[in-house]
PDB file of C-alpha atoms in Angstrom:
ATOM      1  CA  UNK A   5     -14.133 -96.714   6.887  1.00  0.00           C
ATOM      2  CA  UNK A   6     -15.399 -96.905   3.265  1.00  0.00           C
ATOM      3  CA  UNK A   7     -16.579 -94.243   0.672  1.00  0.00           C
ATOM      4  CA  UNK A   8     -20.253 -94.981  -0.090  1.00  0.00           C
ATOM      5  CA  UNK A   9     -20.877 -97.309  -3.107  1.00  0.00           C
ATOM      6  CA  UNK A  10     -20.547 -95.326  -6.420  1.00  0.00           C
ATOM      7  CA  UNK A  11     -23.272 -96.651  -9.030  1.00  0.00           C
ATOM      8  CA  UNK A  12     -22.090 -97.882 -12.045  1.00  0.00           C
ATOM      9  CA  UNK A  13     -21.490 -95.987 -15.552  1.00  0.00           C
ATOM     10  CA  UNK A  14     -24.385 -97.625 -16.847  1.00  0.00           C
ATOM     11  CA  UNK A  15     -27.320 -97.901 -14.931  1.00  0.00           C
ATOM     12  CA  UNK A  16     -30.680 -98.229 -14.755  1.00  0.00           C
ATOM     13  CA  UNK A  17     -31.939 -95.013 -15.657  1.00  0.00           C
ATOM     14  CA  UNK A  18     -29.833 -95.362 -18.915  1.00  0.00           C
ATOM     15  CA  UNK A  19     -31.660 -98.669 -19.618  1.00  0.00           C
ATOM     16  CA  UNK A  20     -34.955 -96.997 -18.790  1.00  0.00           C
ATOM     17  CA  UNK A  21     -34.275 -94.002 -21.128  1.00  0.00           C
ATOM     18  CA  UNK A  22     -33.083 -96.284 -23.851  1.00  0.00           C
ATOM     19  CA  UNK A  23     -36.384 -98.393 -23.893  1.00  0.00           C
ATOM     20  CA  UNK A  24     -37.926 -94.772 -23.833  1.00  0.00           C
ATOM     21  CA  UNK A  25     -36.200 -93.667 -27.051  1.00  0.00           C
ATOM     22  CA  UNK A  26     -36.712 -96.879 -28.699  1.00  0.00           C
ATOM     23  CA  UNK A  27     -40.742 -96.890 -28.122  1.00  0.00           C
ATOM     24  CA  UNK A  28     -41.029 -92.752 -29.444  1.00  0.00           C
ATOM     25  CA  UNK A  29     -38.831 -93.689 -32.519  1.00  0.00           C
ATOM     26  CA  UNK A  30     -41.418 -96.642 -32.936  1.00  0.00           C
ATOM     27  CA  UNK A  31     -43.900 -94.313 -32.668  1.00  0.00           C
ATOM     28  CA  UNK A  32     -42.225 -92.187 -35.513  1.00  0.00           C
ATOM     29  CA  UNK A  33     -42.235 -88.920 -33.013  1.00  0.00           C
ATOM     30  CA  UNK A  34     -39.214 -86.985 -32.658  1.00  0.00           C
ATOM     31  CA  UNK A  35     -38.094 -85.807 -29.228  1.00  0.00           C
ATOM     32  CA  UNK A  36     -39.407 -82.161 -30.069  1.00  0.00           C
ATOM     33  CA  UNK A  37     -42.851 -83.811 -30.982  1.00  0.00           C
ATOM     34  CA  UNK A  38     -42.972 -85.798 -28.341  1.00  0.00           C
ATOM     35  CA  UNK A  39     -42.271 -83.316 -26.019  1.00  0.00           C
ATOM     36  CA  UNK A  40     -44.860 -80.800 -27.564  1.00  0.00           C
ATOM     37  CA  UNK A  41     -47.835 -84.145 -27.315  1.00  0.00           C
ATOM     38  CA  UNK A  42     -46.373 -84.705 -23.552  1.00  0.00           C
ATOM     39  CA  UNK A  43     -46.720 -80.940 -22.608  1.00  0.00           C
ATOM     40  CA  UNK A  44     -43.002 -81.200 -21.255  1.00  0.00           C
ATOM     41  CA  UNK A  45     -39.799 -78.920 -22.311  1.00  0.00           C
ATOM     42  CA  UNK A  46     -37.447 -81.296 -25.225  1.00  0.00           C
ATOM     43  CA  UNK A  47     -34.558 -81.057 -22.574  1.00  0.00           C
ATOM     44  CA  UNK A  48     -36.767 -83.228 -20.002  1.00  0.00           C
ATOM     45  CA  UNK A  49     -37.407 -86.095 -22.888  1.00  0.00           C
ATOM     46  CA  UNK A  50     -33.722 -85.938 -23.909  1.00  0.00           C
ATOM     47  CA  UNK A  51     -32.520 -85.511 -20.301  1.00  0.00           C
ATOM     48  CA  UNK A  52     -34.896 -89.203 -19.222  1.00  0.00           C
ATOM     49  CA  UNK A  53     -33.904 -90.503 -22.578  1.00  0.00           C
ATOM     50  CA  UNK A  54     -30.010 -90.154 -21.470  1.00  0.00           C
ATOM     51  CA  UNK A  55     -30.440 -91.384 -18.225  1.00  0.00           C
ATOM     52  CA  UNK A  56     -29.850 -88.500 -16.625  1.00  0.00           C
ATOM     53  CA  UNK A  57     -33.404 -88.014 -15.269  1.00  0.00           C
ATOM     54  CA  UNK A  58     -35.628 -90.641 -13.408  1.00  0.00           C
ATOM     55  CA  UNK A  59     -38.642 -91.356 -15.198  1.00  0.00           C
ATOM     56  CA  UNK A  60     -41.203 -90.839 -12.340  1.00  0.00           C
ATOM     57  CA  UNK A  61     -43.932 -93.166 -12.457  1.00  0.00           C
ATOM     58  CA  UNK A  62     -47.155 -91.323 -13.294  1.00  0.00           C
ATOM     59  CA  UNK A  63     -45.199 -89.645 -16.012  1.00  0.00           C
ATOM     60  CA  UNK A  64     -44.425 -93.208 -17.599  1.00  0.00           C
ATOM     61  CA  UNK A  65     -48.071 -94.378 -17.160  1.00  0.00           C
ATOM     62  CA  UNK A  66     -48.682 -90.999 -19.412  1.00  0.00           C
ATOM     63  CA  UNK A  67     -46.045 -91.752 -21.727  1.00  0.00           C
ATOM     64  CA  UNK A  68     -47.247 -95.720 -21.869  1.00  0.00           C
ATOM     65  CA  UNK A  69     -50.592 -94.108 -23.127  1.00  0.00           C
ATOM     66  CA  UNK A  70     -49.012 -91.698 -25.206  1.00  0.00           C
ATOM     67  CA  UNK A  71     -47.038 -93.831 -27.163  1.00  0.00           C
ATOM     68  CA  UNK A  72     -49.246 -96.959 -27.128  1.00  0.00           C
ATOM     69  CA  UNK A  73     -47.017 -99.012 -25.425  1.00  0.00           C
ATOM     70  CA  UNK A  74     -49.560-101.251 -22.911  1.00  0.00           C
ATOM     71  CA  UNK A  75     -47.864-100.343 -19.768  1.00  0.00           C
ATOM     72  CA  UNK A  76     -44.160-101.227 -20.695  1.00  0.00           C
ATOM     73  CA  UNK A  77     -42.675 -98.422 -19.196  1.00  0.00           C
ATOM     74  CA  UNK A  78     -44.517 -97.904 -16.259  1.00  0.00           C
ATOM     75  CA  UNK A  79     -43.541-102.035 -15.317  1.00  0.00           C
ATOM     76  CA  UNK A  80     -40.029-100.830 -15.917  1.00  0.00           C
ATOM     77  CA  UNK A  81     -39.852 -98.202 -13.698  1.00  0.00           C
ATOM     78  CA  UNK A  82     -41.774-100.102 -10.709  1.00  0.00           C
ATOM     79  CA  UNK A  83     -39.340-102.957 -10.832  1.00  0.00           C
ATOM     80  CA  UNK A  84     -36.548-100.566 -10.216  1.00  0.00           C
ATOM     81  CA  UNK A  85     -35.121-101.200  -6.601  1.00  0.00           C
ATOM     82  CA  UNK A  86     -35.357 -98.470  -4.182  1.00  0.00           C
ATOM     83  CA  UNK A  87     -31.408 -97.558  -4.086  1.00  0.00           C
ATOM     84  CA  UNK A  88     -31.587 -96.765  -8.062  1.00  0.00           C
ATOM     85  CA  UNK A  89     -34.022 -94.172  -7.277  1.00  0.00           C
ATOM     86  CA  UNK A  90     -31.718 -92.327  -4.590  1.00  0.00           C
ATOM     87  CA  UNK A  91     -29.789 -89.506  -4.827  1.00  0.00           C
ATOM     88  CA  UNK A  92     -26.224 -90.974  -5.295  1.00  0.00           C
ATOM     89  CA  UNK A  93     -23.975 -90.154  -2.284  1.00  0.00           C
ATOM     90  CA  UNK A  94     -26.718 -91.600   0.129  1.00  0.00           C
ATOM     91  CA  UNK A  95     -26.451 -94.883  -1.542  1.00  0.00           C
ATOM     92  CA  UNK A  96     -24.813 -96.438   1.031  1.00  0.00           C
ATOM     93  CA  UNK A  97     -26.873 -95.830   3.560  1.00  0.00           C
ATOM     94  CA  UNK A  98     -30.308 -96.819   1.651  1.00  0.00           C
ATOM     95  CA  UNK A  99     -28.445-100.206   0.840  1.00  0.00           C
ATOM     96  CA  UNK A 100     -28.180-101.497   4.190  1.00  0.00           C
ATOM     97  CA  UNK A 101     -31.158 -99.298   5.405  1.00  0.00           C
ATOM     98  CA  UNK A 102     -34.093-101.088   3.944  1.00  0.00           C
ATOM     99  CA  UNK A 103     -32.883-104.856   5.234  1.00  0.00           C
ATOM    100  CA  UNK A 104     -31.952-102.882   8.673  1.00  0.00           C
ATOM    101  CA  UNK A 105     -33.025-104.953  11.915  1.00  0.00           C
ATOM    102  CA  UNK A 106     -32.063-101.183  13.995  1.00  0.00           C
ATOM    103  CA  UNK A 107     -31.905 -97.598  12.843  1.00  0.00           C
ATOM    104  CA  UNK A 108     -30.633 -95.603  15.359  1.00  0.00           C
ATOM    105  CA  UNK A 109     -30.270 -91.726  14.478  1.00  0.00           C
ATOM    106  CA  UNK A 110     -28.730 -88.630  15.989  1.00  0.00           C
ATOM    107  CA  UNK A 111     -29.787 -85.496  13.465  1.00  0.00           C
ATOM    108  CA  UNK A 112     -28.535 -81.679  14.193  1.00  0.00           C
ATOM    109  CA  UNK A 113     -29.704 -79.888  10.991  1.00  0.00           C
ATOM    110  CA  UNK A 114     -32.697 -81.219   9.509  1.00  0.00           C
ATOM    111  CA  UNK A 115     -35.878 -84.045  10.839  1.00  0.00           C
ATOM    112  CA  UNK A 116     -34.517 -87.305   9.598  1.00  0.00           C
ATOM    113  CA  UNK A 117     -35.929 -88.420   6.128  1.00  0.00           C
ATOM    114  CA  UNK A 118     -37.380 -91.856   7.812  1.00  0.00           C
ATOM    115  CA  UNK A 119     -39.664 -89.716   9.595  1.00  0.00           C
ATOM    116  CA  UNK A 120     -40.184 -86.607   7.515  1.00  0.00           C
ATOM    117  CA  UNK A 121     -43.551 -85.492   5.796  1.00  0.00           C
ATOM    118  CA  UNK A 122     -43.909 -84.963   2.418  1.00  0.00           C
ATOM    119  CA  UNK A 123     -44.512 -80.942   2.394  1.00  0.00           C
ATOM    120  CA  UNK A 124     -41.665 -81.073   4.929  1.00  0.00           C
ATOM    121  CA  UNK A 125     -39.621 -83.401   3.167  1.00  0.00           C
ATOM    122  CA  UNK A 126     -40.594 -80.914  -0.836  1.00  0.00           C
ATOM    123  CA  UNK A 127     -39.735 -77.444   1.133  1.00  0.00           C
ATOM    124  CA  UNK A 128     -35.528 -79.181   2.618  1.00  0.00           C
ATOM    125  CA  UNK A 129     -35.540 -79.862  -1.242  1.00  0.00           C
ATOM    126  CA  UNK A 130     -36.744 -76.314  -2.354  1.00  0.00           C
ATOM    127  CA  UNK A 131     -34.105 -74.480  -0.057  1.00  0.00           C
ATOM    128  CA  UNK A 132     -31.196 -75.917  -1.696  1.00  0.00           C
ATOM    129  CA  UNK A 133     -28.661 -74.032  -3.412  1.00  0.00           C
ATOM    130  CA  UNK A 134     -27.865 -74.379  -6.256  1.00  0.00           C
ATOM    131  CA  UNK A 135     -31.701 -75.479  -6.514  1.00  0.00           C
ATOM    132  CA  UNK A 136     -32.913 -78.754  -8.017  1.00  0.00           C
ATOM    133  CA  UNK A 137     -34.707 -78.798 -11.012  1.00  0.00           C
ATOM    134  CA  UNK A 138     -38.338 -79.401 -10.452  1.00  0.00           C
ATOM    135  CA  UNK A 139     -38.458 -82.977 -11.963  1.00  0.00           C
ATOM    136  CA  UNK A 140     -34.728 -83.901  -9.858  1.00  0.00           C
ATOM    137  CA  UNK A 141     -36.930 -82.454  -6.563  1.00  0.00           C
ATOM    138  CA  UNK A 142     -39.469 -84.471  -7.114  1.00  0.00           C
ATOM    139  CA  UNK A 143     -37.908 -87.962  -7.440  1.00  0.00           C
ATOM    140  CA  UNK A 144     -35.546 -87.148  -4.351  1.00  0.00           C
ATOM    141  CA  UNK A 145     -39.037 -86.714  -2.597  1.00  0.00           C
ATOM    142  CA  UNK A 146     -40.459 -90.017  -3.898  1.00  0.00           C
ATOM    143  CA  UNK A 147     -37.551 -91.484  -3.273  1.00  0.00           C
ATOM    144  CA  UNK A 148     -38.192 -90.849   0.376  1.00  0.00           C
ATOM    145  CA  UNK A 149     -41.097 -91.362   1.198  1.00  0.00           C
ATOM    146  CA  UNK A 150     -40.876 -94.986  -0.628  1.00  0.00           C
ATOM    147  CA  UNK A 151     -37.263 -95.226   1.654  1.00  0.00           C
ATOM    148  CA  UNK A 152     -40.460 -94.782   4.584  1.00  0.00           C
ATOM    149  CA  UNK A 153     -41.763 -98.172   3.468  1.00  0.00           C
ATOM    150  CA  UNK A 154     -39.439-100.187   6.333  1.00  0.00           C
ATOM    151  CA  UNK A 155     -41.587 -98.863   8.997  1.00  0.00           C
ATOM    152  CA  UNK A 156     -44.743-101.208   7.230  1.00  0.00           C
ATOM    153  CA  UNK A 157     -42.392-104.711   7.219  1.00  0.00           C
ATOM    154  CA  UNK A 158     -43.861-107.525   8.572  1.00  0.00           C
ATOM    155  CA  UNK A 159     -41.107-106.989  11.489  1.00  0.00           C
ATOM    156  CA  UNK A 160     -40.147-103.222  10.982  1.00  0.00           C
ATOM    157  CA  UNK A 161     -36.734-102.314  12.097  1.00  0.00           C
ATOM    158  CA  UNK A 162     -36.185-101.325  15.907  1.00  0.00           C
ATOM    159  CA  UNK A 163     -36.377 -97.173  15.115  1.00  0.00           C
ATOM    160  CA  UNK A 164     -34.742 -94.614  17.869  1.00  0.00           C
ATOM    161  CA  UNK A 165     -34.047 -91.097  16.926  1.00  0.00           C
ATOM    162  CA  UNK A 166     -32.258 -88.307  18.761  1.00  0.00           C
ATOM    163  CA  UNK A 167     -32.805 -84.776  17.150  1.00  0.00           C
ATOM    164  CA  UNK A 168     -31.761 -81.378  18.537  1.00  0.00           C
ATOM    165  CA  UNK A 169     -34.584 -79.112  19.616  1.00  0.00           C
ATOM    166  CA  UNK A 170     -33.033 -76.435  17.078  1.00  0.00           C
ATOM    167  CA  UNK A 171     -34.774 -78.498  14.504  1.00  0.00           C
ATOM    168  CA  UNK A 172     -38.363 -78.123  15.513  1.00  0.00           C
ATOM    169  CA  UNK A 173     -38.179 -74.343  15.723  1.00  0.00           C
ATOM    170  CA  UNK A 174     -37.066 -73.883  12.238  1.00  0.00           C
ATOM    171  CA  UNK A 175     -39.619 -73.492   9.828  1.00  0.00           C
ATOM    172  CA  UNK A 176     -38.788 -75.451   6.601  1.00  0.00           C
ATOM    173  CA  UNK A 177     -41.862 -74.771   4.899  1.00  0.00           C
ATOM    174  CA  UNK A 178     -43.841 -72.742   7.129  1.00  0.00           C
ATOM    175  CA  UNK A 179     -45.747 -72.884  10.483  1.00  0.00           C
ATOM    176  CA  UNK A 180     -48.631 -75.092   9.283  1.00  0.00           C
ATOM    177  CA  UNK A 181     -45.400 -77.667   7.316  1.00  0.00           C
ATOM    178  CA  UNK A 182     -43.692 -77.548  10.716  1.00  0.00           C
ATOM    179  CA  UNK A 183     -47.184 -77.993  12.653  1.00  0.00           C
ATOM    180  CA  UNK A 184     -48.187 -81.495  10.714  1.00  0.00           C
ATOM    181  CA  UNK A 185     -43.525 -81.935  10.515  1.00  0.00           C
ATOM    182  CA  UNK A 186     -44.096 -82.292  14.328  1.00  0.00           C
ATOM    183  CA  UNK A 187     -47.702 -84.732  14.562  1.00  0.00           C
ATOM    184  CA  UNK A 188     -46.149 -87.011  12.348  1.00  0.00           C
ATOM    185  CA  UNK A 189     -42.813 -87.340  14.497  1.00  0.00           C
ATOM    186  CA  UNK A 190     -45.792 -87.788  17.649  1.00  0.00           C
ATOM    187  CA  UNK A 191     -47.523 -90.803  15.740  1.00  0.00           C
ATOM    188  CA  UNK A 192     -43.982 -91.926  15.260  1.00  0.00           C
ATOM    189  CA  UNK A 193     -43.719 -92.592  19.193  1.00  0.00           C
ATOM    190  CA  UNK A 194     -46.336 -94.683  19.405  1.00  0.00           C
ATOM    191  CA  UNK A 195     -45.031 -97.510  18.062  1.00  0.00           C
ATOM    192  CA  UNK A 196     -43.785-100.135  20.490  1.00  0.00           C
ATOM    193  CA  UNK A 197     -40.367-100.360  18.576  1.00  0.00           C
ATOM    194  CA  UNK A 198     -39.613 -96.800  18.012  1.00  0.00           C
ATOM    195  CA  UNK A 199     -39.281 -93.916  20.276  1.00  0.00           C
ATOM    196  CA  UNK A 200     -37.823 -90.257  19.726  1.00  0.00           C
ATOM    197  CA  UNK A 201     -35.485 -87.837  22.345  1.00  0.00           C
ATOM    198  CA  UNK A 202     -35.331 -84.494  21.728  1.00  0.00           C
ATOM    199  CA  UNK A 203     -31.816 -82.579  22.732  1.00  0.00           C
ATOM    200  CA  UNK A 204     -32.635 -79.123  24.389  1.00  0.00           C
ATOM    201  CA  UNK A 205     -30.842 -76.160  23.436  1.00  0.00           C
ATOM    202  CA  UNK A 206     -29.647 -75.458  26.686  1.00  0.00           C
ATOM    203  CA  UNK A 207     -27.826 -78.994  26.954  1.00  0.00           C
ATOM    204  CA  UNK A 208     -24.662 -77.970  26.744  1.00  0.00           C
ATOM    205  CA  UNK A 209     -22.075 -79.347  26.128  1.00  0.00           C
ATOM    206  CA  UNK A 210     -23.002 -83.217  25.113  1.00  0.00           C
ATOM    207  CA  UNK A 211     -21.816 -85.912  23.101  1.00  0.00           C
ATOM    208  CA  UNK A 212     -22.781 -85.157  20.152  1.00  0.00           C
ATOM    209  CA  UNK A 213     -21.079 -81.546  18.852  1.00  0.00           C
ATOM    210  CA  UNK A 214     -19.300 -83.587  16.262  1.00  0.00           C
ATOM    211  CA  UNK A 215     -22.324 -83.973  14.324  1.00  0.00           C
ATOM    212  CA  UNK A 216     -25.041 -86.455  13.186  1.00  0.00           C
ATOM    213  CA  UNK A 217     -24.730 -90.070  12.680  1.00  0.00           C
ATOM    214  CA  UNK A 218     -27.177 -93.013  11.577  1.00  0.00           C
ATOM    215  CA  UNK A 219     -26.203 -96.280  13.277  1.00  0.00           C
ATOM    216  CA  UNK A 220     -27.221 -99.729  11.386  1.00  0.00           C
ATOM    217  CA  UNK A 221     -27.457-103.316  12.524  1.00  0.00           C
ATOM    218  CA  UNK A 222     -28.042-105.786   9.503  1.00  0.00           C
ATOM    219  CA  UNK A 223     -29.860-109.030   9.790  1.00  0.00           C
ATOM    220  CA  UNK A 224     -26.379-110.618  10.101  1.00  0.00           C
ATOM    221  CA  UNK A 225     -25.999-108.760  13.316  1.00  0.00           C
ATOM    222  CA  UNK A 226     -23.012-106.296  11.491  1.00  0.00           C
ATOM    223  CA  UNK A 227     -23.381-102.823  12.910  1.00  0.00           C
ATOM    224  CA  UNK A 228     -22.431-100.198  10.770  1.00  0.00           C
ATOM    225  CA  UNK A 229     -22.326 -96.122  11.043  1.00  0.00           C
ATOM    226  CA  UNK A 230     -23.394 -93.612   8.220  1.00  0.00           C
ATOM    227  CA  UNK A 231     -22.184 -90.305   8.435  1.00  0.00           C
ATOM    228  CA  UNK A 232     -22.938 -87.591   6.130  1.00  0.00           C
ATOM    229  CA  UNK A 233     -22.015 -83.889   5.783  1.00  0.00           C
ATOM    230  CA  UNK A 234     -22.410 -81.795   2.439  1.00  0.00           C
ATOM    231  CA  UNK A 235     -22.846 -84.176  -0.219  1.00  0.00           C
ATOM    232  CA  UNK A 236     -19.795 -86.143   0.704  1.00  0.00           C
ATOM    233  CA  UNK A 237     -20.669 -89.813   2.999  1.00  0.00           C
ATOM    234  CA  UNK A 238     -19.152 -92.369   4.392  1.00  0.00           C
ATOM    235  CA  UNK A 239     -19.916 -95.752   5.335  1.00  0.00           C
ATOM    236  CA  UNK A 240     -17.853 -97.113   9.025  1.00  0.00           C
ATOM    237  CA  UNK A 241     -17.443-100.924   9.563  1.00  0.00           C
ATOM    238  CA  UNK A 242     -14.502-100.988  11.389  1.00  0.00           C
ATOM    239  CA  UNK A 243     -15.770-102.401  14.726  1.00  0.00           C
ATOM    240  CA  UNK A 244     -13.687-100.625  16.780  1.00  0.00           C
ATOM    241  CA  UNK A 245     -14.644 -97.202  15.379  1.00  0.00           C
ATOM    242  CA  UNK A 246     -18.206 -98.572  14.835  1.00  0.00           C
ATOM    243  CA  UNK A 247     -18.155 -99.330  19.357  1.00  0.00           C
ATOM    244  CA  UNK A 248     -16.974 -95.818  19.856  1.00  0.00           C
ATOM    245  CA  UNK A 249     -20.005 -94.357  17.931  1.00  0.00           C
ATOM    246  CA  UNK A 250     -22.093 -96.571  20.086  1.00  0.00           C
ATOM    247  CA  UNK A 251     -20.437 -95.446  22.854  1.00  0.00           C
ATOM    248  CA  UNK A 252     -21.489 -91.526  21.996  1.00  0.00           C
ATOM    249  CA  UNK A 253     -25.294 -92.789  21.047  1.00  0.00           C
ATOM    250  CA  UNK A 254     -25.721 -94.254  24.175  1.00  0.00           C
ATOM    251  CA  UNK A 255     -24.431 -91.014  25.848  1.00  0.00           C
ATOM    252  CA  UNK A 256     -26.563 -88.498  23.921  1.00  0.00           C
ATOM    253  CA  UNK A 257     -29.882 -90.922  24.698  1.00  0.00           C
ATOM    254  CA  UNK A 258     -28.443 -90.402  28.675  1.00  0.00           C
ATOM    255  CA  UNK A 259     -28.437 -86.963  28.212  1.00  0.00           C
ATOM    256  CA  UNK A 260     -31.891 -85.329  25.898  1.00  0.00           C
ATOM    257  CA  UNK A 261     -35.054 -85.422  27.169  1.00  0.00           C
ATOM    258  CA  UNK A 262     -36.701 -88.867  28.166  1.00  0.00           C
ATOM    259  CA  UNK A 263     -38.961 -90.153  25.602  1.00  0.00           C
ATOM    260  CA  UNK A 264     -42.085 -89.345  27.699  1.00  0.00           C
ATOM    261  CA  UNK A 265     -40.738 -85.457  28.149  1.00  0.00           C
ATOM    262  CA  UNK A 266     -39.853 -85.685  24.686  1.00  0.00           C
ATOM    263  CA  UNK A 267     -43.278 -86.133  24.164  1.00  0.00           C
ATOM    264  CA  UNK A 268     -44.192 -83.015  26.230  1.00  0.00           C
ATOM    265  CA  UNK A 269     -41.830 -81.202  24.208  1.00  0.00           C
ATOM    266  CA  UNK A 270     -43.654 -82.137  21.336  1.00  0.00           C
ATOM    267  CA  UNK A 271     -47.121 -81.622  22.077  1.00  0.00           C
ATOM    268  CA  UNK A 272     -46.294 -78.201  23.543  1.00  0.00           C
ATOM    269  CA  UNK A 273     -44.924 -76.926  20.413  1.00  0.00           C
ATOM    270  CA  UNK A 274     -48.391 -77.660  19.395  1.00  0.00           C
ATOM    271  CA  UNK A 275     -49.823 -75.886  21.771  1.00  0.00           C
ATOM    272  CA  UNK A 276     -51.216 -79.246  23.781  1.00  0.00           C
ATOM    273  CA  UNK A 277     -50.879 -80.595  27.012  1.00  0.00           C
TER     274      UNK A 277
END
């Protein structure tokens, strides 16, 4: 077992902020003028300009045009690979997620991010404590969704998900979040390679009261297990612990719902047959 990657002192994000700072001083603004022409607070320039803030991209096509700079910026930031825009501690799994030939998942707390809706995905964010800032919020959401690309591959992964019942009765974000939450895990099933089990609250006791787990096969065939709690992860590649969290996967999909009555499940919390 292996902490997840830590990124580098200097990263991306510094690089970004730099070529940011340059192109304003160019410009002959000051971060306080800037900010005022941007309609943004002078922390959020100097905060992006530090690398301590990801420059989102519609905010770098604005700053392109505010500063003259023909689209510089906004190239910059959409050449950026996907793990530099992730929140840190899930680095590890985004890594070896996006070349992923399998994603198997077991969630108790929250619908998985692979298969979360925006508005679902914006109100998990929201609840935090200590909150986000608005801007930090908002590229952990973007981050997502793009992390929701794998499912479009030419071959997408093999997808199989196994979330506790507990987790469609809570309403992050409301009834109507939670209503569209649960269609877009339904189109999810369709799919020939993916399929979804939901655990009932009344299965008691199974295999997984330890908590949630993300399994991984890479395209060299290396299975690997993400687990998460708080904002501390860890990557597993021992293969003997990596076969015992098979082991439990393969007894939790033995003992939720089938995928058809998972289904049911599903479309009766929507109030269809």
């Amino acid at each position: 077992m292996h902490l997840a990657k830590k990124p580098k002192k200097v990263g991306s994000w510094q690089a970004v902020g730099a070529v940011l700072a340059h192109c304003r001083k160019q410009a002959r603004f000051t971060q306080e003028q800037f900010a005022e022409l941007a309609a943004i607070h002078v922390d959020t320039v100097g905060s992006i300009e530090q690398g301590r803030l990801a420059l989102q991209p519609d905010r770098a096509q604005q700053f392109d045009e505010l500063l003259g700079t023909g689209g510089v910026l906004a190239v910059l930031v959409a050449k950026l690979p996907i793990r530099e825009r992730i929140v840190q501690f899930a680095q590890g799994l985004v890594d070896h997620e996006q070349e992923a030939v399998s994603v198997y998942s077991y969630q108790t707390q929250m619908v998985p991010g692979l298969l979360q809706t925006k508005e679902y995905c914006l109100a998990a964010f929201d609840s935090r404590y200590p909150a986000l800032g608005s801007e930090t919020a908002q590229q952990w959401v973007n981050a997502r969704m793009e992390r929701q690309l794998i499912w479009q591959r030419d071959r997408p992964p093999v997808g199989h998900f196994v979330l506790e019942e507990s987790i469609l009765r809570r309403q992050v974000g409301g009834p109507e979040v939670m209503r569209e939450q649960v269609r877009q895990i339904l189109e999810y099933t369709e799919p020939v390679h993916m399929s979804v089990q939901i655990m009932p609250m009344d299965r008691m006791p199974h295999a997984g009261l330890a908590g949630p787990m993300t399994l991984l096969e890479t395209p060299e065939h290396e299975r690997l297990v993400y687990l998460e709690v708080q904002r501390a992860s860890f990557l597993v590649d021992d293969p003997d612990e990596v076969s015992d969290y098979h082991h439990k996967y393969g007894m939790l999909r033995s003992q939720a719902l089938s995928p058809d009555e998972s289904v049911r499940l599903l479309n009766g919390l929507l109030g269809e047959s």
